[in-house]
PDB file of C-alpha atoms in Angstrom:
ATOM      1  CA  MET A   1     -11.685  13.357  -1.745  1.00  0.00           C
ATOM      2  CA  SER A   2     -11.440  11.946   1.756  1.00  0.00           C
ATOM      3  CA  SER A   3     -12.637  14.126   4.614  1.00  0.00           C
ATOM      4  CA  SER A   4      -9.260  13.367   6.202  1.00  0.00           C
ATOM      5  CA  TRP A   5      -7.309  15.135   3.456  1.00  0.00           C
ATOM      6  CA  MET A   6      -6.590  17.930   5.943  1.00  0.00           C
ATOM      7  CA  LEU A   7      -5.941  16.295   9.287  1.00  0.00           C
ATOM      8  CA  GLU A   8      -6.294  17.486  12.861  1.00  0.00           C
ATOM      9  CA  GLU A   9      -3.467  15.892  14.827  1.00  0.00           C
ATOM     10  CA  THR A  10      -5.238  15.823  18.175  1.00  0.00           C
ATOM     11  CA  THR A  11      -7.991  13.544  16.843  1.00  0.00           C
ATOM     12  CA  LEU A  12      -5.645  10.751  15.748  1.00  0.00           C
ATOM     13  CA  PRO A  13      -4.620   8.495  18.652  1.00  0.00           C
ATOM     14  CA  LYS A  14      -1.973   5.851  17.900  1.00  0.00           C
ATOM     15  CA  LEU A  15      -3.508   2.375  17.760  1.00  0.00           C
ATOM     16  CA  ASP A  16      -0.426   0.244  17.134  1.00  0.00           C
ATOM     17  CA  PHE A  17       3.212   0.190  16.036  1.00  0.00           C
ATOM     18  CA  LEU A  18       3.775  -0.867  12.410  1.00  0.00           C
ATOM     19  CA  GLY A  19       7.533  -0.619  11.928  1.00  0.00           C
ATOM     20  CA  GLN A  20      10.742   1.368  11.969  1.00  0.00           C
ATOM     21  CA  GLY A  21      11.909   3.583   9.108  1.00  0.00           C
ATOM     22  CA  ASN A  22      15.249   5.207   8.298  1.00  0.00           C
ATOM     23  CA  HIS A  23      14.444   8.410  10.167  1.00  0.00           C
ATOM     24  CA  GLY A  24      11.502   7.508  12.353  1.00  0.00           C
ATOM     25  CA  TYR A  25       8.779   5.000  13.076  1.00  0.00           C
ATOM     26  CA  ILE A  26       5.488   4.009  11.460  1.00  0.00           C
ATOM     27  CA  SER A  27       2.304   3.771  13.516  1.00  0.00           C
ATOM     28  CA  LEU A  28      -1.328   2.910  12.853  1.00  0.00           C
ATOM     29  CA  VAL A  29      -3.869   5.684  13.411  1.00  0.00           C
ATOM     30  CA  ARG A  30      -7.593   6.094  12.785  1.00  0.00           C
ATOM     31  CA  THR A  31      -9.606   9.225  12.035  1.00  0.00           C
ATOM     32  CA  PRO A  32     -12.923   9.959  13.784  1.00  0.00           C
ATOM     33  CA  ASP A  33     -14.783   8.769  10.686  1.00  0.00           C
ATOM     34  CA  GLY A  34     -13.026   5.386  10.778  1.00  0.00           C
ATOM     35  CA  LEU A  35     -10.277   5.773   8.168  1.00  0.00           C
ATOM     36  CA  LEU A  36      -7.174   3.717   8.992  1.00  0.00           C
ATOM     37  CA  MET A  37      -3.834   5.245   7.974  1.00  0.00           C
ATOM     38  CA  ALA A  38      -0.109   4.790   8.398  1.00  0.00           C
ATOM     39  CA  LYS A  39       1.651   7.673  10.138  1.00  0.00           C
ATOM     40  CA  LYS A  40       5.410   8.158   9.815  1.00  0.00           C
ATOM     41  CA  THR A  41       6.903  10.239  12.616  1.00  0.00           C
ATOM     42  CA  SER A  42      10.449  11.634  12.749  1.00  0.00           C
ATOM     43  CA  LEU A  43      12.403  13.940  15.008  1.00  0.00           C
ATOM     44  CA  LEU A  44      12.406  17.551  13.862  1.00  0.00           C
ATOM     45  CA  LYS A  45      16.051  17.307  12.716  1.00  0.00           C
ATOM     46  CA  TYR A  46      14.887  14.938   9.963  1.00  0.00           C
ATOM     47  CA  SER A  47      12.121  17.238   8.759  1.00  0.00           C
ATOM     48  CA  GLU A  48      13.821  17.870   5.405  1.00  0.00           C
ATOM     49  CA  ASN A  49      13.773  14.154   4.625  1.00  0.00           C
ATOM     50  CA  LEU A  50      10.124  13.866   5.582  1.00  0.00           C
ATOM     51  CA  GLU A  51       9.201  16.966   3.595  1.00  0.00           C
ATOM     52  CA  LYS A  52      10.943  15.457   0.568  1.00  0.00           C
ATOM     53  CA  ALA A  53       9.039  12.194   0.985  1.00  0.00           C
ATOM     54  CA  SER A  54       5.810  14.165   1.239  1.00  0.00           C
ATOM     55  CA  ARG A  55       6.585  16.104  -1.955  1.00  0.00           C
ATOM     56  CA  ILE A  56       7.218  12.890  -3.863  1.00  0.00           C
ATOM     57  CA  LEU A  57       4.061  11.180  -2.613  1.00  0.00           C
ATOM     58  CA  ASN A  58       1.993  14.226  -3.491  1.00  0.00           C
ATOM     59  CA  HIS A  59       3.591  14.476  -6.936  1.00  0.00           C
ATOM     60  CA  PHE A  60       2.402  10.964  -7.779  1.00  0.00           C
ATOM     61  CA  SER A  61      -0.870  11.027  -5.813  1.00  0.00           C
ATOM     62  CA  PHE A  62      -3.067  11.718  -8.834  1.00  0.00           C
ATOM     63  CA  ILE A  63      -1.109   9.486 -11.229  1.00  0.00           C
ATOM     64  CA  ASN A  64      -2.201   5.874 -11.580  1.00  0.00           C
ATOM     65  CA  CYS A  65       1.064   4.158 -10.653  1.00  0.00           C
ATOM     66  CA  ASN A  66       2.543   1.728  -8.139  1.00  0.00           C
ATOM     67  CA  ILE A  67       3.522   4.323  -5.541  1.00  0.00           C
ATOM     68  CA  VAL A  68       1.952   4.713  -2.110  1.00  0.00           C
ATOM     69  CA  ARG A  69      -0.623   7.486  -1.887  1.00  0.00           C
ATOM     70  CA  PRO A  70      -0.610  10.167   0.824  1.00  0.00           C
ATOM     71  CA  THR A  71      -3.735  10.655   2.908  1.00  0.00           C
ATOM     72  CA  SER A  72      -2.821  14.262   3.685  1.00  0.00           C
ATOM     73  CA  PRO A  73      -0.843  16.729   1.536  1.00  0.00           C
ATOM     74  CA  ILE A  74       1.043  18.386   4.377  1.00  0.00           C
ATOM     75  CA  VAL A  75       3.767  17.651   6.917  1.00  0.00           C
ATOM     76  CA  ASN A  76       2.434  18.027  10.436  1.00  0.00           C
ATOM     77  CA  TYR A  77       4.551  19.404  13.287  1.00  0.00           C
ATOM     78  CA  GLN A  78       3.885  18.911  16.972  1.00  0.00           C
ATOM     79  CA  THR A  79       5.600  18.993  20.338  1.00  0.00           C
ATOM     80  CA  MET A  80       5.538  15.755  22.310  1.00  0.00           C
ATOM     81  CA  PRO A  81       5.993  15.372  26.090  1.00  0.00           C
ATOM     82  CA  TYR A  82       9.346  16.550  27.457  1.00  0.00           C
ATOM     83  CA  ASP A  83       9.456  19.193  24.715  1.00  0.00           C
ATOM     84  CA  VAL A  84      10.393  16.666  22.002  1.00  0.00           C
ATOM     85  CA  LYS A  85       9.595  18.219  18.621  1.00  0.00           C
ATOM     86  CA  VAL A  86       8.537  15.841  15.832  1.00  0.00           C
ATOM     87  CA  CYS A  87       7.049  15.940  12.359  1.00  0.00           C
ATOM     88  CA  SER A  88       4.850  13.404  10.603  1.00  0.00           C
ATOM     89  CA  ILE A  89       3.219  12.467   7.314  1.00  0.00           C
ATOM     90  CA  TYR A  90       0.208  10.257   6.596  1.00  0.00           C
ATOM     91  CA  MET A  91      -0.127   7.519   3.977  1.00  0.00           C
ATOM     92  CA  GLU A  92      -2.592   4.857   2.929  1.00  0.00           C
ATOM     93  CA  LEU A  93      -2.377   1.753   5.095  1.00  0.00           C
ATOM     94  CA  SER A  94      -1.032  -1.475   3.622  1.00  0.00           C
ATOM     95  CA  PRO A  95      -3.355  -4.273   4.817  1.00  0.00           C
ATOM     96  CA  HIS A  96      -0.791  -6.946   3.901  1.00  0.00           C
ATOM     97  CA  GLY A  97       2.459  -5.476   5.169  1.00  0.00           C
ATOM     98  CA  SER A  98       5.536  -5.564   2.953  1.00  0.00           C
ATOM     99  CA  LEU A  99       7.530  -7.922   0.751  1.00  0.00           C
ATOM    100  CA  LEU A 100       9.766  -8.507   3.767  1.00  0.00           C
ATOM    101  CA  ASP A 101       6.724  -9.768   5.691  1.00  0.00           C
ATOM    102  CA  MET A 102       5.737 -12.019   2.785  1.00  0.00           C
ATOM    103  CA  LYS A 103       9.245 -13.440   2.647  1.00  0.00           C
ATOM    104  CA  ALA A 104       9.231 -14.084   6.411  1.00  0.00           C
ATOM    105  CA  LYS A 105       5.843 -15.807   6.221  1.00  0.00           C
ATOM    106  CA  ALA A 106       7.191 -18.084   3.473  1.00  0.00           C
ATOM    107  CA  GLY A 107      10.165 -19.104   5.637  1.00  0.00           C
ATOM    108  CA  GLY A 108      12.764 -16.855   3.999  1.00  0.00           C
ATOM    109  CA  ILE A 109      12.496 -18.006   0.377  1.00  0.00           C
ATOM    110  CA  LEU A 110       9.697 -17.220  -2.078  1.00  0.00           C
ATOM    111  CA  PRO A 111       8.714 -19.324  -5.120  1.00  0.00           C
ATOM    112  CA  GLU A 112       9.979 -17.950  -8.413  1.00  0.00           C
ATOM    113  CA  ASN A 113       6.510 -17.316  -9.842  1.00  0.00           C
ATOM    114  CA  VAL A 114       5.617 -15.235  -6.760  1.00  0.00           C
ATOM    115  CA  VAL A 115       8.805 -13.179  -7.033  1.00  0.00           C
ATOM    116  CA  GLY A 116       8.207 -12.588 -10.741  1.00  0.00           C
ATOM    117  CA  TYR A 117       4.596 -11.578 -10.095  1.00  0.00           C
ATOM    118  CA  CYS A 118       5.660  -9.072  -7.442  1.00  0.00           C
ATOM    119  CA  ILE A 119       8.741  -7.698  -9.220  1.00  0.00           C
ATOM    120  CA  LEU A 120       6.769  -6.865 -12.368  1.00  0.00           C
ATOM    121  CA  GLN A 121       4.728  -4.396 -10.314  1.00  0.00           C
ATOM    122  CA  VAL A 122       7.850  -3.032  -8.648  1.00  0.00           C
ATOM    123  CA  LEU A 123       9.346  -2.428 -12.090  1.00  0.00           C
ATOM    124  CA  GLU A 124       6.218  -0.574 -13.178  1.00  0.00           C
ATOM    125  CA  GLY A 125       6.590   1.701 -10.171  1.00  0.00           C
ATOM    126  CA  LEU A 126      10.290   2.266 -10.875  1.00  0.00           C
ATOM    127  CA  ARG A 127       9.573   3.009 -14.531  1.00  0.00           C
ATOM    128  CA  ASP A 128       7.156   5.791 -13.588  1.00  0.00           C
ATOM    129  CA  LEU A 129       9.498   7.082 -10.888  1.00  0.00           C
ATOM    130  CA  HIS A 130      12.471   7.224 -13.271  1.00  0.00           C
ATOM    131  CA  ARG A 131      10.429   8.774 -16.086  1.00  0.00           C
ATOM    132  CA  HIS A 132       9.735  11.730 -13.822  1.00  0.00           C
ATOM    133  CA  GLY A 133      13.410  12.109 -12.889  1.00  0.00           C
ATOM    134  CA  TYR A 134      13.303  10.540  -9.400  1.00  0.00           C
ATOM    135  CA  VAL A 135      15.560   7.842  -7.956  1.00  0.00           C
ATOM    136  CA  HIS A 136      14.297   5.834  -4.988  1.00  0.00           C
ATOM    137  CA  CYS A 137      17.787   5.180  -3.508  1.00  0.00           C
ATOM    138  CA  ASP A 138      16.499   2.831  -0.782  1.00  0.00           C
ATOM    139  CA  LEU A 139      14.854  -0.039  -2.602  1.00  0.00           C
ATOM    140  CA  LYS A 140      14.474  -3.075  -0.318  1.00  0.00           C
ATOM    141  CA  PRO A 141      11.684  -5.522   0.604  1.00  0.00           C
ATOM    142  CA  GLU A 142      10.392  -3.503   3.562  1.00  0.00           C
ATOM    143  CA  ASN A 143       9.856  -0.486   1.300  1.00  0.00           C
ATOM    144  CA  ILE A 144       7.559  -2.395  -1.052  1.00  0.00           C
ATOM    145  CA  LEU A 145       4.065  -2.550   0.420  1.00  0.00           C
ATOM    146  CA  ILE A 146       1.289  -5.005  -0.429  1.00  0.00           C
ATOM    147  CA  PHE A 147      -2.330  -3.955  -1.016  1.00  0.00           C
ATOM    148  CA  SER A 148      -5.431  -5.869  -2.009  1.00  0.00           C
ATOM    149  CA  SER A 149      -6.197  -5.775  -5.722  1.00  0.00           C
ATOM    150  CA  TYR A 150      -9.599  -5.009  -7.198  1.00  0.00           C
ATOM    151  CA  THR A 151      -8.524  -6.118 -10.663  1.00  0.00           C
ATOM    152  CA  PRO A 152     -10.165  -9.424 -11.711  1.00  0.00           C
ATOM    153  CA  GLY A 153      -7.641 -12.260 -11.744  1.00  0.00           C
ATOM    154  CA  GLU A 154      -5.068 -10.372  -9.666  1.00  0.00           C
ATOM    155  CA  LEU A 155      -4.262 -11.162  -6.041  1.00  0.00           C
ATOM    156  CA  CYS A 156      -2.522  -8.049  -4.815  1.00  0.00           C
ATOM    157  CA  GLU A 157      -1.070  -4.702  -5.789  1.00  0.00           C
ATOM    158  CA  LEU A 158       2.444  -3.671  -4.781  1.00  0.00           C
ATOM    159  CA  LYS A 159       3.528  -0.074  -4.240  1.00  0.00           C
ATOM    160  CA  LEU A 160       6.827   1.680  -3.568  1.00  0.00           C
ATOM    161  CA  ALA A 161       7.217   3.468  -0.227  1.00  0.00           C
ATOM    162  CA  GLY A 162      10.056   4.876   1.900  1.00  0.00           C
ATOM    163  CA  PHE A 163      11.171   7.967  -0.034  1.00  0.00           C
ATOM    164  CA  SER A 164      13.104   9.816   2.682  1.00  0.00           C
ATOM    165  CA  LEU A 165      16.456   9.031   1.001  1.00  0.00           C
ATOM    166  CA  ALA A 166      15.241   9.566  -2.571  1.00  0.00           C
ATOM    167  CA  LYS A 167      16.822  11.875  -5.138  1.00  0.00           C
ATOM    168  CA  GLU A 168      14.529  14.459  -6.705  1.00  0.00           C
ATOM    169  CA  PRO A 169      14.935  15.838 -10.243  1.00  0.00           C
ATOM    170  CA  ASN A 170      17.788  18.371 -10.239  1.00  0.00           C
ATOM    171  CA  GLY A 171      18.183  17.763  -6.508  1.00  0.00           C
ATOM    172  CA  PRO A 172      21.396  17.017  -4.614  1.00  0.00           C
ATOM    173  CA  ASN A 173      22.957  13.555  -4.623  1.00  0.00           C
ATOM    174  CA  PRO A 174      22.164  12.090  -1.177  1.00  0.00           C
ATOM    175  CA  VAL A 175      25.254   9.853  -1.252  1.00  0.00           C
ATOM    176  CA  GLU A 176      26.258  10.215   2.409  1.00  0.00           C
ATOM    177  CA  CYS A 177      22.719   9.539   3.587  1.00  0.00           C
ATOM    178  CA  LEU A 178      22.538   6.285   1.643  1.00  0.00           C
ATOM    179  CA  PHE A 179      25.152   4.612   3.809  1.00  0.00           C
ATOM    180  CA  LYS A 180      22.759   4.993   6.729  1.00  0.00           C
ATOM    181  CA  GLY A 181      20.346   2.711   4.888  1.00  0.00           C
ATOM    182  CA  GLU A 182      21.132  -0.804   3.659  1.00  0.00           C
ATOM    183  CA  PRO A 183      24.727  -0.974   2.325  1.00  0.00           C
ATOM    184  CA  ASP A 184      24.185  -4.477   0.920  1.00  0.00           C
ATOM    185  CA  TYR A 185      21.810  -2.997  -1.639  1.00  0.00           C
ATOM    186  CA  LEU A 186      24.076  -0.131  -2.716  1.00  0.00           C
ATOM    187  CA  ALA A 187      25.378  -0.014  -6.271  1.00  0.00           C
ATOM    188  CA  PRO A 188      29.196   0.173  -6.620  1.00  0.00           C
ATOM    189  CA  GLU A 189      29.144   3.641  -8.223  1.00  0.00           C
ATOM    190  CA  VAL A 190      27.678   5.119  -5.042  1.00  0.00           C
ATOM    191  CA  ALA A 191      30.794   4.380  -2.977  1.00  0.00           C
ATOM    192  CA  GLY A 192      33.392   7.092  -2.448  1.00  0.00           C
ATOM    193  CA  PRO A 193      33.302  10.892  -2.335  1.00  0.00           C
ATOM    194  CA  GLY A 194      32.568  11.145  -6.061  1.00  0.00           C
ATOM    195  CA  GLY A 195      29.586   8.812  -5.896  1.00  0.00           C
ATOM    196  CA  MET A 196      26.717   9.699  -8.176  1.00  0.00           C
ATOM    197  CA  ILE A 197      23.042   8.830  -7.990  1.00  0.00           C
ATOM    198  CA  SER A 198      21.077   7.908 -11.105  1.00  0.00           C
ATOM    199  CA  SER A 199      18.251   5.493 -11.939  1.00  0.00           C
ATOM    200  CA  PRO A 200      20.599   2.453 -12.391  1.00  0.00           C
ATOM    201  CA  VAL A 201      21.182   2.618  -8.621  1.00  0.00           C
ATOM    202  CA  ASP A 202      17.633   1.335  -8.119  1.00  0.00           C
ATOM    203  CA  ILE A 203      18.115  -1.433 -10.680  1.00  0.00           C
ATOM    204  CA  PHE A 204      21.187  -2.751  -8.851  1.00  0.00           C
ATOM    205  CA  SER A 205      19.221  -2.803  -5.580  1.00  0.00           C
ATOM    206  CA  LEU A 206      16.407  -4.640  -7.365  1.00  0.00           C
ATOM    207  CA  GLY A 207      18.783  -7.363  -8.546  1.00  0.00           C
ATOM    208  CA  VAL A 208      20.164  -7.940  -5.054  1.00  0.00           C
ATOM    209  CA  MET A 209      16.646  -8.010  -3.653  1.00  0.00           C
ATOM    210  CA  VAL A 210      15.427 -10.574  -6.196  1.00  0.00           C
ATOM    211  CA  SER A 211      18.350 -12.898  -5.501  1.00  0.00           C
ATOM    212  CA  GLU A 212      17.703 -12.688  -1.753  1.00  0.00           C
ATOM    213  CA  MET A 213      13.993 -13.438  -2.127  1.00  0.00           C
ATOM    214  CA  LEU A 214      14.883 -16.534  -4.172  1.00  0.00           C
ATOM    215  CA  GLY A 215      17.379 -17.697  -1.548  1.00  0.00           C
ATOM    216  CA  ALA A 216      20.492 -17.079  -3.628  1.00  0.00           C
ATOM    217  CA  ILE A 217      23.737 -15.315  -2.741  1.00  0.00           C
ATOM    218  CA  VAL A 218      25.366 -13.318  -5.502  1.00  0.00           C
ATOM    219  CA  THR A 219      29.142 -12.796  -5.459  1.00  0.00           C
ATOM    220  CA  ASP A 220      31.040 -10.494  -7.778  1.00  0.00           C
ATOM    221  CA  GLY A 221      34.179 -12.344  -8.784  1.00  0.00           C
ATOM    222  CA  GLY A 222      35.615  -9.564 -10.906  1.00  0.00           C
ATOM    223  CA  THR A 223      34.838 -10.679 -14.451  1.00  0.00           C
ATOM    224  CA  ARG A 224      32.270 -13.264 -13.458  1.00  0.00           C
ATOM    225  CA  THR A 225      29.202 -13.330 -11.232  1.00  0.00           C
ATOM    226  CA  TYR A 226      28.732 -16.402  -9.044  1.00  0.00           C
ATOM    227  CA  PHE A 227      25.373 -17.590  -7.744  1.00  0.00           C
ATOM    228  CA  THR A 228      24.935 -19.765  -4.669  1.00  0.00           C
ATOM    229  CA  GLY A 229      21.421 -21.158  -4.632  1.00  0.00           C
ATOM    230  CA  GLY A 230      18.907 -22.727  -6.961  1.00  0.00           C
ATOM    231  CA  LEU A 231      18.121 -20.033  -9.505  1.00  0.00           C
ATOM    232  CA  SER A 232      16.575 -20.866 -12.836  1.00  0.00           C
ATOM    233  CA  PRO A 233      18.312 -19.690 -16.036  1.00  0.00           C
ATOM    234  CA  LEU A 234      15.651 -16.959 -16.416  1.00  0.00           C
ATOM    235  CA  ALA A 235      16.181 -15.702 -12.868  1.00  0.00           C
ATOM    236  CA  LYS A 236      19.966 -15.723 -13.280  1.00  0.00           C
ATOM    237  CA  ASP A 237      19.750 -13.715 -16.483  1.00  0.00           C
ATOM    238  CA  PHE A 238      17.397 -11.205 -14.868  1.00  0.00           C
ATOM    239  CA  VAL A 239      19.678 -10.677 -11.855  1.00  0.00           C
ATOM    240  CA  ARG A 240      22.803 -10.456 -14.025  1.00  0.00           C
ATOM    241  CA  ARG A 241      21.226  -7.668 -16.081  1.00  0.00           C
ATOM    242  CA  CYS A 242      20.499  -5.767 -12.862  1.00  0.00           C
ATOM    243  CA  ILE A 243      23.871  -6.031 -11.119  1.00  0.00           C
ATOM    244  CA  VAL A 244      26.223  -5.179 -13.992  1.00  0.00           C
ATOM    245  CA  PRO A 245      29.051  -3.188 -12.314  1.00  0.00           C
ATOM    246  CA  HIS A 246      28.925  -0.261 -14.747  1.00  0.00           C
ATOM    247  CA  PRO A 247      25.620   1.654 -14.403  1.00  0.00           C
ATOM    248  CA  VAL A 248      25.362   2.505 -18.111  1.00  0.00           C
ATOM    249  CA  ALA A 249      25.384  -1.202 -18.996  1.00  0.00           C
ATOM    250  CA  ARG A 250      22.559  -2.091 -16.591  1.00  0.00           C
ATOM    251  CA  ALA A 251      19.105  -2.776 -17.955  1.00  0.00           C
ATOM    252  CA  THR A 252      16.445  -0.139 -17.376  1.00  0.00           C
ATOM    253  CA  ALA A 253      13.127  -0.684 -15.619  1.00  0.00           C
ATOM    254  CA  GLU A 254      11.399  -0.255 -18.988  1.00  0.00           C
ATOM    255  CA  GLU A 255      13.505  -3.062 -20.492  1.00  0.00           C
ATOM    256  CA  LEU A 256      13.165  -5.410 -17.536  1.00  0.00           C
ATOM    257  CA  ILE A 257       9.370  -5.171 -17.609  1.00  0.00           C
ATOM    258  CA  TYR A 258       9.509  -7.318 -20.744  1.00  0.00           C
ATOM    259  CA  HIS A 259      12.035  -9.823 -19.404  1.00  0.00           C
ATOM    260  CA  PRO A 260      10.739 -13.438 -19.491  1.00  0.00           C
ATOM    261  CA  PHE A 261      11.448 -13.816 -15.770  1.00  0.00           C
ATOM    262  CA  VAL A 262       8.595 -11.458 -14.856  1.00  0.00           C
ATOM    263  CA  ARG A 263       6.413 -12.552 -17.772  1.00  0.00           C
ATOM    264  CA  GLN A 264       6.190 -16.236 -16.897  1.00  0.00           C
ATOM    265  CA  SER A 265       2.612 -17.507 -17.130  1.00  0.00           C
ATOM    266  CA  LEU A 266       2.595 -19.325 -13.817  1.00  0.00           C
ATOM    267  CA  GLY A 267      -0.483 -17.740 -12.304  1.00  0.00           C
ATOM    268  CA  VAL A 268      -0.878 -15.536  -9.258  1.00  0.00           C
ATOM    269  CA  PRO A 269       0.363 -16.638  -5.811  1.00  0.00           C
ATOM    270  CA  PRO A 270      -2.206 -18.154  -3.431  1.00  0.00           C
ATOM    271  CA  PHE A 271      -4.007 -15.901  -0.974  1.00  0.00           C
ATOM    272  CA  GLU A 272      -2.411 -17.779   1.927  1.00  0.00           C
ATOM    273  CA  MET A 273       0.945 -16.204   1.044  1.00  0.00           C
ATOM    274  CA  LEU A 274      -0.247 -12.695   1.844  1.00  0.00           C
ATOM    275  CA  PRO A 275       0.891 -11.526   5.288  1.00  0.00           C
ATOM    276  CA  VAL A 276      -1.445  -9.565   7.556  1.00  0.00           C
ATOM    277  CA  PRO A 277      -0.147  -7.354  10.402  1.00  0.00           C
ATOM    278  CA  SER A 278      -1.201  -8.733  13.772  1.00  0.00           C
ATOM    279  CA  CYS A 279      -2.982  -5.502  14.668  1.00  0.00           C
ATOM    280  CA  LEU A 280      -5.355  -6.087  11.739  1.00  0.00           C
ATOM    281  CA  SER A 281      -5.637  -9.877  11.851  1.00  0.00           C
ATOM    282  CA  ASN A 282      -6.774 -10.209  15.463  1.00  0.00           C
ATOM    283  CA  GLY A 283      -9.991  -8.269  14.876  1.00  0.00           C
ATOM    284  CA  VAL A 284      -9.268  -5.663  17.559  1.00  0.00           C
ATOM    285  CA  VAL A 285      -8.645  -2.794  15.136  1.00  0.00           C
ATOM    286  CA  GLN A 286     -11.619  -1.950  12.958  1.00  0.00           C
ATOM    287  CA  GLY A 287     -11.920   0.677  10.260  1.00  0.00           C
ATOM    288  CA  ARG A 288     -11.954   1.326   6.542  1.00  0.00           C
ATOM    289  CA  LEU A 289      -9.053   1.757   4.163  1.00  0.00           C
ATOM    290  CA  PHE A 290      -8.234   4.822   2.026  1.00  0.00           C
TER     291      PHE A 290
END
């Protein structure tokens, strides 16, 4: 267990800004013994969301799955200058940013074999999440982080992050909160006062995300789905199975893991495709990873 499992806030100066979340911002911090971590900080009024995210990360922390690991089991509270009260959680640092960063580095469109390689790991994370009764509710490229892989023949490992809008088992349906996220990724059953959250919500978001990464625009024409962009027949079939209007008819993560689109034997993407945050690539920030 890391010596930083229980953290002392005052010893963790912020080294850089990593990104903006739904209810706060992500910064890079380093412990006195050199461990680099990602710190998510939110205003106190969002503490319930951060506490929920912390519970979910801790629930999966000792399970071998594609979900980001916490580097501390608790939510920390502190008072900033001008009496601003905030709370924060700590997670392992992604040395290669997110799928959004990878897409940007590739010029906005990723090759199909790269998307399939990445989405297979996303599906494995969703399968484990759904098996335990959780729904991510905010699946999008910036919430899928990229880590180095230590498995021979594999380039990278992808993990789900960003659980502040998630639905817990037997928990309330966070329908109103979802519209503060990314409406383009929302499944149709979420809309309206009677909207319900279940695991197919994540599958719909996955389908939209895959089409975007491949440079396609998907339009629901009522009884027919139209694709604008060069998608292969395998990719079209995969996306269609994700964005079926009725949630019961959508494929599950377990089923999609065996879809030919993510099982194509096209090899792993080249190392050059992996993004690296500027704060880590310029050699100024030094430290070890969790």
